[in-house]
PDB file of C-alpha atoms in Angstrom:
ATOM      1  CA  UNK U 178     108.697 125.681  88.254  1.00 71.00           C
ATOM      2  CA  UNK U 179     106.191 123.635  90.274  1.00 82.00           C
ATOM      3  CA  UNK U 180     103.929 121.920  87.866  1.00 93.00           C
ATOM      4  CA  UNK U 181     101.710 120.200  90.330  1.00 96.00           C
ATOM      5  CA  UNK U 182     101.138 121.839  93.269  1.00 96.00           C
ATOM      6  CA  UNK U 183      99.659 120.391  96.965  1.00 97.00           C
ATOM      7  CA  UNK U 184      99.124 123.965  98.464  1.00 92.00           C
ATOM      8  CA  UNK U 185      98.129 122.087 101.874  1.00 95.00           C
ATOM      9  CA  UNK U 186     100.873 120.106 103.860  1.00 95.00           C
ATOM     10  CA  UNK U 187      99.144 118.672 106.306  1.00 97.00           C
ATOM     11  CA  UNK U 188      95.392 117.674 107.154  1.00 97.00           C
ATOM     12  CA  UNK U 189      93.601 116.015 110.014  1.00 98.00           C
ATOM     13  CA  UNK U 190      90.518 114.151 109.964  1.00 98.00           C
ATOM     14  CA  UNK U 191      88.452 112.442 112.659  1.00 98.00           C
ATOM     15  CA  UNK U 192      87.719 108.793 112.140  1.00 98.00           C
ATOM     16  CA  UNK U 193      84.718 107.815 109.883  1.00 97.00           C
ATOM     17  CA  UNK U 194      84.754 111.527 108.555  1.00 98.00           C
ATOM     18  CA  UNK U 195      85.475 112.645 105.593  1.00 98.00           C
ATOM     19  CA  UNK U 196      89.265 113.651 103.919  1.00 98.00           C
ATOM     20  CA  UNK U 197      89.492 115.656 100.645  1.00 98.00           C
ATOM     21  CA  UNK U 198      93.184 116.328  99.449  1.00 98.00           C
ATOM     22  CA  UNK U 199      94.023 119.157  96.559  1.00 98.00           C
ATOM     23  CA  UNK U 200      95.899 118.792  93.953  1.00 98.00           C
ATOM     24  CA  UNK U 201      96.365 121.973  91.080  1.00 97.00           C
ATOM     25  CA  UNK U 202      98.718 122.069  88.289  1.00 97.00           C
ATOM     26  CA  UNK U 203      99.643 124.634  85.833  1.00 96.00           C
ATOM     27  CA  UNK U 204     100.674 122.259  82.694  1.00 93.00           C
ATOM     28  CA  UNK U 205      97.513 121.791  80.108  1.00 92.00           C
ATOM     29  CA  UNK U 206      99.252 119.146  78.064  1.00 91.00           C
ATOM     30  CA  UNK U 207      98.518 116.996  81.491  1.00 92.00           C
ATOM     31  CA  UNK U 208      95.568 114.414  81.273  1.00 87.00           C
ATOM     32  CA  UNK U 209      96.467 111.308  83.324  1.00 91.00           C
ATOM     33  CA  UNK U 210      96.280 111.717  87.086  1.00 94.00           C
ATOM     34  CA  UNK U 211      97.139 109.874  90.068  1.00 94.00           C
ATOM     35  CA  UNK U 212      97.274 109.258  93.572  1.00 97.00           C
ATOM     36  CA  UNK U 213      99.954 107.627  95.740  1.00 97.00           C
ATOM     37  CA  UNK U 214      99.848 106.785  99.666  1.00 97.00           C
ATOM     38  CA  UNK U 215     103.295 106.783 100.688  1.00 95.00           C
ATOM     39  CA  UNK U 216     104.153 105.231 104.097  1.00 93.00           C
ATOM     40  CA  UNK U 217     107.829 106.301 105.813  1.00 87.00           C
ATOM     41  CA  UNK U 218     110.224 104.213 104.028  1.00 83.00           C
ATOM     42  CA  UNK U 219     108.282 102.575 101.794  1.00 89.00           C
ATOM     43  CA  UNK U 220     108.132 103.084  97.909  1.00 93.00           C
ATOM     44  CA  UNK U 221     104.408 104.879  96.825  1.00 95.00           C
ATOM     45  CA  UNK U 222     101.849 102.952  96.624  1.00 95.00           C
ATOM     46  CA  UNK U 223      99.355 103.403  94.073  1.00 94.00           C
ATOM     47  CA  UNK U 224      95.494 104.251  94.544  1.00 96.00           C
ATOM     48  CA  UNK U 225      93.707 105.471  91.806  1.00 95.00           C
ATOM     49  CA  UNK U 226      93.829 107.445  88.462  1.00 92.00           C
ATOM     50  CA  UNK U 227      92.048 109.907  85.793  1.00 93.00           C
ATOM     51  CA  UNK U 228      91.860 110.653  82.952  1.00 89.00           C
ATOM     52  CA  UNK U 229      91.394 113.665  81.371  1.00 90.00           C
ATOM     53  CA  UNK U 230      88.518 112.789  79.282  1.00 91.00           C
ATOM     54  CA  UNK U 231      86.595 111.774  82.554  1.00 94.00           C
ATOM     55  CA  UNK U 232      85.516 113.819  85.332  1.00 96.00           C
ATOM     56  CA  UNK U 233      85.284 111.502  87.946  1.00 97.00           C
ATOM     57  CA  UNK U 234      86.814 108.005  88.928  1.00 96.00           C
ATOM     58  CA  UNK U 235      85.784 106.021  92.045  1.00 97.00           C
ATOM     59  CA  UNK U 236      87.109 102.751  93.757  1.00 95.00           C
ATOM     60  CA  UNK U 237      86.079 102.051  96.952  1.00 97.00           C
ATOM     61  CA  UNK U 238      86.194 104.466  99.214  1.00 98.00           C
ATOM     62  CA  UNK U 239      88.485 106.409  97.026  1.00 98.00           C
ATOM     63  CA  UNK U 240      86.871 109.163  94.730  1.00 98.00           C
ATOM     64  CA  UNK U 241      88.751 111.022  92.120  1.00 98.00           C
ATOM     65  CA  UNK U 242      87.918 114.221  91.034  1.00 98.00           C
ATOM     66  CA  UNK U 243      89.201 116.535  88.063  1.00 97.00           C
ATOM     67  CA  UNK U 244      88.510 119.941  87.053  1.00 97.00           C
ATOM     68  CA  UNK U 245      90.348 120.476  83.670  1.00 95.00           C
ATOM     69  CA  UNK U 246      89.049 124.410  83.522  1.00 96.00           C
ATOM     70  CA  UNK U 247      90.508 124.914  87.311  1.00 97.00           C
ATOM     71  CA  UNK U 248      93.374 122.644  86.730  1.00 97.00           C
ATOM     72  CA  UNK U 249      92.269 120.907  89.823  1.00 97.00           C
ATOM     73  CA  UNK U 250      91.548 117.455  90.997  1.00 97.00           C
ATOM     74  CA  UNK U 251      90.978 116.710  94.448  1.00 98.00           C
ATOM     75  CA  UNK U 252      90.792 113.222  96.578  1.00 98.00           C
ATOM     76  CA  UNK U 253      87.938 111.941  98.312  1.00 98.00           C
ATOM     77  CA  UNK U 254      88.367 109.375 101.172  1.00 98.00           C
ATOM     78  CA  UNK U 255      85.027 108.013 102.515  1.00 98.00           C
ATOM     79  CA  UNK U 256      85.193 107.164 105.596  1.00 98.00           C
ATOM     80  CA  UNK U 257      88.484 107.594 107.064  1.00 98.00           C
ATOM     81  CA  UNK U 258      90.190 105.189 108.933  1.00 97.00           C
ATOM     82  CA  UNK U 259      93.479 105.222 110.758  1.00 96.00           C
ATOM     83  CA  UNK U 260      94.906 103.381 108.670  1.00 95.00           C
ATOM     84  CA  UNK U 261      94.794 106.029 105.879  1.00 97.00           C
ATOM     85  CA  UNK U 262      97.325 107.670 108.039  1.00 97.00           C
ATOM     86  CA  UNK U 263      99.915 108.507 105.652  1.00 97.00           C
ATOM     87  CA  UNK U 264     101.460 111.200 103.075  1.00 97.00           C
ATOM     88  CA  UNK U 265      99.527 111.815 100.010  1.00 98.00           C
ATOM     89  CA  UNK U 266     101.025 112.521  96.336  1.00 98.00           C
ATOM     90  CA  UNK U 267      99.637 113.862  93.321  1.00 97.00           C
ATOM     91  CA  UNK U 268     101.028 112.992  90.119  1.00 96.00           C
ATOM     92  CA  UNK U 269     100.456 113.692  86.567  1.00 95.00           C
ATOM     93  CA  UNK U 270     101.893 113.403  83.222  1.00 91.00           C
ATOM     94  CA  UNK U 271     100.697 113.900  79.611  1.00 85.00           C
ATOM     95  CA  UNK U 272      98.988 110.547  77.589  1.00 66.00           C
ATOM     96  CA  UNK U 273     102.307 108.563  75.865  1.00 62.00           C
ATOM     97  CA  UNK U 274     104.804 110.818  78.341  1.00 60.00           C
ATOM     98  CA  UNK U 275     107.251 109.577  80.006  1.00 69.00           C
ATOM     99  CA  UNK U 276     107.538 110.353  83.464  1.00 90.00           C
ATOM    100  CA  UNK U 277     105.238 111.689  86.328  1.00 93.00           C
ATOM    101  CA  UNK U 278     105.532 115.010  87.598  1.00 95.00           C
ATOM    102  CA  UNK U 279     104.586 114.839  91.684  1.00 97.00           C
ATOM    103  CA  UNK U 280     103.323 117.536  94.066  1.00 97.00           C
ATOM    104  CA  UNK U 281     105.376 118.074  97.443  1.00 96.00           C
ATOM    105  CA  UNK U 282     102.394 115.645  99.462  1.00 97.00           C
ATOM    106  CA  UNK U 283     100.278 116.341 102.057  1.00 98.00           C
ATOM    107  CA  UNK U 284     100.602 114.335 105.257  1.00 97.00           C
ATOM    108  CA  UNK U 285      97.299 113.340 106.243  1.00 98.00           C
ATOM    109  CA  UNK U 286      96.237 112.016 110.148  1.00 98.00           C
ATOM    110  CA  UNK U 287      92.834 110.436 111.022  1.00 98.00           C
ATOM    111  CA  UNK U 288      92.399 109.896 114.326  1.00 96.00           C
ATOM    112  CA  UNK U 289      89.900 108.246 116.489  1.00 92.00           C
TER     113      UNK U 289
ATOM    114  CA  UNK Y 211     105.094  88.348  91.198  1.00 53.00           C
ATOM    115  CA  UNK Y 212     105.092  90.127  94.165  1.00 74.00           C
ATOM    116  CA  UNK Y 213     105.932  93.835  92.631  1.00 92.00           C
ATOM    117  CA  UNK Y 214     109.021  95.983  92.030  1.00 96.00           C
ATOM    118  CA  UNK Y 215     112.201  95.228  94.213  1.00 97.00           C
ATOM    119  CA  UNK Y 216     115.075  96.580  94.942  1.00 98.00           C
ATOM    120  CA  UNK Y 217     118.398  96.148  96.318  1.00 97.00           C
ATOM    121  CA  UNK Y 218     119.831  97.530  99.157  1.00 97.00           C
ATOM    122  CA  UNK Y 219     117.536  99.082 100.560  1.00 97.00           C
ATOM    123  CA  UNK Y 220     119.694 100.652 102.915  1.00 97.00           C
ATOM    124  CA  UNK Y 221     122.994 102.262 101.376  1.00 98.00           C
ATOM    125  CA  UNK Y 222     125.678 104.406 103.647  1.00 98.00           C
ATOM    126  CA  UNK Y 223     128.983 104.921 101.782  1.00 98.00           C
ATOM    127  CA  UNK Y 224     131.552 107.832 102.245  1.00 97.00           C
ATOM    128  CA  UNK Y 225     132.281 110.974  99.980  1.00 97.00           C
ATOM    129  CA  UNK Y 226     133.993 109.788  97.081  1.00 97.00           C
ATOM    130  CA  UNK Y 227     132.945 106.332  96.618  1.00 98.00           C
ATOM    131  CA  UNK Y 228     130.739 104.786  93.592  1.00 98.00           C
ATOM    132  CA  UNK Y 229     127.461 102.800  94.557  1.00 98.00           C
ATOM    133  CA  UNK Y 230     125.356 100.759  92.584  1.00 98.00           C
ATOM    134  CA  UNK Y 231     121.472  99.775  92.786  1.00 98.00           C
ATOM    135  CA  UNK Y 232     119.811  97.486  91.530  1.00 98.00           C
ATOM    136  CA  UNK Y 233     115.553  97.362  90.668  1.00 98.00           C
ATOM    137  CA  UNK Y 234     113.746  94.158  89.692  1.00 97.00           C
ATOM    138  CA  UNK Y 235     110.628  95.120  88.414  1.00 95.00           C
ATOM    139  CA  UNK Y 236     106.749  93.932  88.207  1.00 92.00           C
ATOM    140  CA  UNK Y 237     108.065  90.941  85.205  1.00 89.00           C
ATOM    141  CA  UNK Y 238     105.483  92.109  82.616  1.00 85.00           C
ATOM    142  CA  UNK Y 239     106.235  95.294  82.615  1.00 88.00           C
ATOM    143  CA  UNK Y 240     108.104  96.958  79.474  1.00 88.00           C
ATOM    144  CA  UNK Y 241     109.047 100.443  81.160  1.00 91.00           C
ATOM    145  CA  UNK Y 242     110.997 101.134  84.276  1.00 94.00           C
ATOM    146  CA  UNK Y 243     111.814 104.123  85.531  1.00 96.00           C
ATOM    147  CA  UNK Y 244     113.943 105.655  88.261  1.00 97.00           C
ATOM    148  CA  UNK Y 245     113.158 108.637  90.746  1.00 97.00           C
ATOM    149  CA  UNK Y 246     114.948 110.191  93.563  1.00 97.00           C
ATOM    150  CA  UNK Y 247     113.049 111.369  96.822  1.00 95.00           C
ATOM    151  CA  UNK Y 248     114.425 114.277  99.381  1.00 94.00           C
ATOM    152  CA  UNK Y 249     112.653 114.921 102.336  1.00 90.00           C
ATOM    153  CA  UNK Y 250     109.853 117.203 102.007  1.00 89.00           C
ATOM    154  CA  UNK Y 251     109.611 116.899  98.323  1.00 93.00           C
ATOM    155  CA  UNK Y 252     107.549 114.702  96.082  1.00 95.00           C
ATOM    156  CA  UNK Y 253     109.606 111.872  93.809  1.00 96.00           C
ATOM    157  CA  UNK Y 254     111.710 113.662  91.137  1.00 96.00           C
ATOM    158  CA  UNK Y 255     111.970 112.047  87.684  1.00 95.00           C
ATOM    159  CA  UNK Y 256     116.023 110.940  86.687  1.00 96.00           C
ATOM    160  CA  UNK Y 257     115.463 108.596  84.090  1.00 96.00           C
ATOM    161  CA  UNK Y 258     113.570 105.396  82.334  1.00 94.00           C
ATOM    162  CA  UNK Y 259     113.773 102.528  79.548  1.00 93.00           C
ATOM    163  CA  UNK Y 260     111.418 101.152  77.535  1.00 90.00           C
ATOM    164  CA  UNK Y 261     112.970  97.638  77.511  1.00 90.00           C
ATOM    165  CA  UNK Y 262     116.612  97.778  77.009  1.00 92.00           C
ATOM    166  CA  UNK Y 263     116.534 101.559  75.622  1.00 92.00           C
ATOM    167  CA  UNK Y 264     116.912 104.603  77.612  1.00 92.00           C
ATOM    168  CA  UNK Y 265     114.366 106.645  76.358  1.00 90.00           C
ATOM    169  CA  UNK Y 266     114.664 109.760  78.582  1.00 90.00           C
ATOM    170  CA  UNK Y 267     116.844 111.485  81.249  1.00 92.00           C
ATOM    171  CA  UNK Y 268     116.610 114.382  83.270  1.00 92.00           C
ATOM    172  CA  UNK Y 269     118.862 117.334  83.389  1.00 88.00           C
ATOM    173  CA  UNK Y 270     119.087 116.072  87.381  1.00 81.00           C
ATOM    174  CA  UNK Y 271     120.727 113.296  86.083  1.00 85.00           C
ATOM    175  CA  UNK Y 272     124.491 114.197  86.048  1.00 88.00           C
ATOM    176  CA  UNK Y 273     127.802 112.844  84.493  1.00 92.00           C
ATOM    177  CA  UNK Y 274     128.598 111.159  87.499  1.00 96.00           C
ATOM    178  CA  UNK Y 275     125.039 109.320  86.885  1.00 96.00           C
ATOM    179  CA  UNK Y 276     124.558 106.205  84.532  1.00 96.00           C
ATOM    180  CA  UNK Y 277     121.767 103.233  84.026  1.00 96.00           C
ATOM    181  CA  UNK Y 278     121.400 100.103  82.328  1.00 96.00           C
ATOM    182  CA  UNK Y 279     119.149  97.725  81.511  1.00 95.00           C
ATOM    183  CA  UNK Y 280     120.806  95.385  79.762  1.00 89.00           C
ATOM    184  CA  UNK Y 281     118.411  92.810  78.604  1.00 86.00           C
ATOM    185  CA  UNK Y 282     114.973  94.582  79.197  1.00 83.00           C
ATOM    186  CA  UNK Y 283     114.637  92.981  82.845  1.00 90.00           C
ATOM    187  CA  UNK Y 284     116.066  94.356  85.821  1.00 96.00           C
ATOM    188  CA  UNK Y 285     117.908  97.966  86.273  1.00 97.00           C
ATOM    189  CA  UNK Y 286     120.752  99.355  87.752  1.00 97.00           C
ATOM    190  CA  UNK Y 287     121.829 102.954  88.811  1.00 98.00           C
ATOM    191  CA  UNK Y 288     125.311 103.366  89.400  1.00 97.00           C
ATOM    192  CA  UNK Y 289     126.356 106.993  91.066  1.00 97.00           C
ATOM    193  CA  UNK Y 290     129.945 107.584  90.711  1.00 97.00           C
ATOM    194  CA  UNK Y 291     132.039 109.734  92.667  1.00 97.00           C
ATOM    195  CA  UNK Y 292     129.136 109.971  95.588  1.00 97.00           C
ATOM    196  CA  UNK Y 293     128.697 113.510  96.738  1.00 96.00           C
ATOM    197  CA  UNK Y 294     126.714 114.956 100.352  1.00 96.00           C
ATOM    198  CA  UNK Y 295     124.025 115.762  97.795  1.00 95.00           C
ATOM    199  CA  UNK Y 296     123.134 112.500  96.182  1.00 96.00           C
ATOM    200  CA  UNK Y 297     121.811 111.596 100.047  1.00 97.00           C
ATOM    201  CA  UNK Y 298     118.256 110.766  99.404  1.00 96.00           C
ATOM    202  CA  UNK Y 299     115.788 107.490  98.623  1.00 96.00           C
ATOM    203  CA  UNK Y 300     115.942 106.248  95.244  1.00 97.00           C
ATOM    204  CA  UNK Y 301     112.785 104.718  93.583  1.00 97.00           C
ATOM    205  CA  UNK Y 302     112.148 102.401  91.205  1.00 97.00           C
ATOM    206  CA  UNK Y 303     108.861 101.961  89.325  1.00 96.00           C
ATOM    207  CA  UNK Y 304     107.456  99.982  86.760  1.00 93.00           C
ATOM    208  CA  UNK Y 305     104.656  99.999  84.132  1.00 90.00           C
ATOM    209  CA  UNK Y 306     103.156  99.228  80.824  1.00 79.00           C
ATOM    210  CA  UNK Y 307     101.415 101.416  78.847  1.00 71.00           C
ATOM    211  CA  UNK Y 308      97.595 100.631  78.495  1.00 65.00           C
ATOM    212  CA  UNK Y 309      95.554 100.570  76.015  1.00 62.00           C
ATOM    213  CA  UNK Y 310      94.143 103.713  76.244  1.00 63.00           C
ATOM    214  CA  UNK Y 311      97.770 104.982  76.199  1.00 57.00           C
ATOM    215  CA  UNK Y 312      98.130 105.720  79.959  1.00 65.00           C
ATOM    216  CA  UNK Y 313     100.774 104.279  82.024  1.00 74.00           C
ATOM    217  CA  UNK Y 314     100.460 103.809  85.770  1.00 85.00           C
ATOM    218  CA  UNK Y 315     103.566 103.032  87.510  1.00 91.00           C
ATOM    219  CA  UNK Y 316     104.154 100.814  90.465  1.00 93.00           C
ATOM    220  CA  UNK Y 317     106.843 102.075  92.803  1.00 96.00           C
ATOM    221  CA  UNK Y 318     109.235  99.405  94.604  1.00 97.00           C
ATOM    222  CA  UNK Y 319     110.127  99.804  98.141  1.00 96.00           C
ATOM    223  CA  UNK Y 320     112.911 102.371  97.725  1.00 97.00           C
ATOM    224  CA  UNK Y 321     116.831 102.425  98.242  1.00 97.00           C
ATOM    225  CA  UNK Y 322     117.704 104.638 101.454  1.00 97.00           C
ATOM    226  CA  UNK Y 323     121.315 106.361 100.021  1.00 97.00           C
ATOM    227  CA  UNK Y 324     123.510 108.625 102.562  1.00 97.00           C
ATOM    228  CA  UNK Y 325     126.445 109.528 101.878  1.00 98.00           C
ATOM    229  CA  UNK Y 326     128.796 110.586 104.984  1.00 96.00           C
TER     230      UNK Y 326
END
């Protein structure tokens, strides 16, 4: 049973353009978020959160968006750079849980 | 601090044989917790402490499967009996739970475990 789901394994985005990742799960008890950049062997690297009693969350060029009715949140990345080059995991978990619950990732490519 | 380590980071043993890792993690953090990674898939929950108690594992964590953290600082995971199967990178993360009751976790660099 896939809880959180990243339907899309792979996207490519031109430099300076914009990338938007999905995310959808199917747990409602969920309401804090995340987003991980994972680089080939390295450990994830964290880039931003939600929670459920917001809507939006923004650092940088990082946006964060969440759709409790959907069960969707979705990743903004404004504007792309090469370096953003990596895979992409979604994670939630419920508020006081104790673990997070990842998608599968989607590998993401901005080139020049 | 410089974030969550851990040691090896590179692990090849034979069928059969136990390994242990250990995880050092961010030193203000209360929780650690330990995933395992297979290619393709997104980091899969085993187990975590809150200080020195183990507060949760996961079915996925066999017998053959056992961590400590003996004096609420660093962590080890100790696979017995290594099978073909336990081949994968094992995480460590750490976090402390916020005021607002979330709890974003900081992943360490990974250990890298194949097993021949």
């Amino acid at each position: 049973d896939q809880q959180v789901k990243q339907n899309s394994p792979s996207l490519s985005v031109q430099e300076g353009r914009i990338s938007i990742l999905n995310c959808d799960y199917t747990n409602s008890m969920f309401d804090y978020f995340l987003w991980y950049k994972k680089y080939p062997a390295e450990g994830p690297t964290f880039l931003i959160s939600i929670s459920s009693i917001k809507d939006k969350n923004e650092d940088g060029r990082f946006t964060v968006f969440l759709n409790k009715s959907a069960k969707h949140l979705s990743l903004h990345i404004v504007p792309s750079q090469p370096g953003d080059s990596a895979v992409y995991f979604c994670a939630a978990s419920a508020i006081r849980a104790d673990k997070l619950i990842f998608g599968t990732g989607t590998r993401l490519q901005v080139f020049p | 601090d410089t974030g969550v380590s851990q040691d090896p980071r590179h692990k090849i043993t034979k069928r059969g044989q136990n390994v242990t890792f250990r995880c050092d993690p961010i030193s203000e953090h209360n929780r650690l917790y330990w995933y395992r990674q297979t290619l393709g898939q997104g980091p899969e929950f085993l187990t975590y402490f809150q200080n020195e108690a183990q507060l949760e594992k996961s079915r996925l964590l066999s017998d053959r499967f056992s961590a400590e953290r003996p004096k609420g600082s660093f962590s080890t995971l100790e696979i017995q009996r290594t099978e073909q199967g336990d081949s994968a990178m094992y995480l460590c993360a750490s976090g402390a739970v916020g005021g607002d009751g979330t709890d974003t976790q900081y992943f360490g660099p990974g250990t890298r475990l194949t097993v021949l």
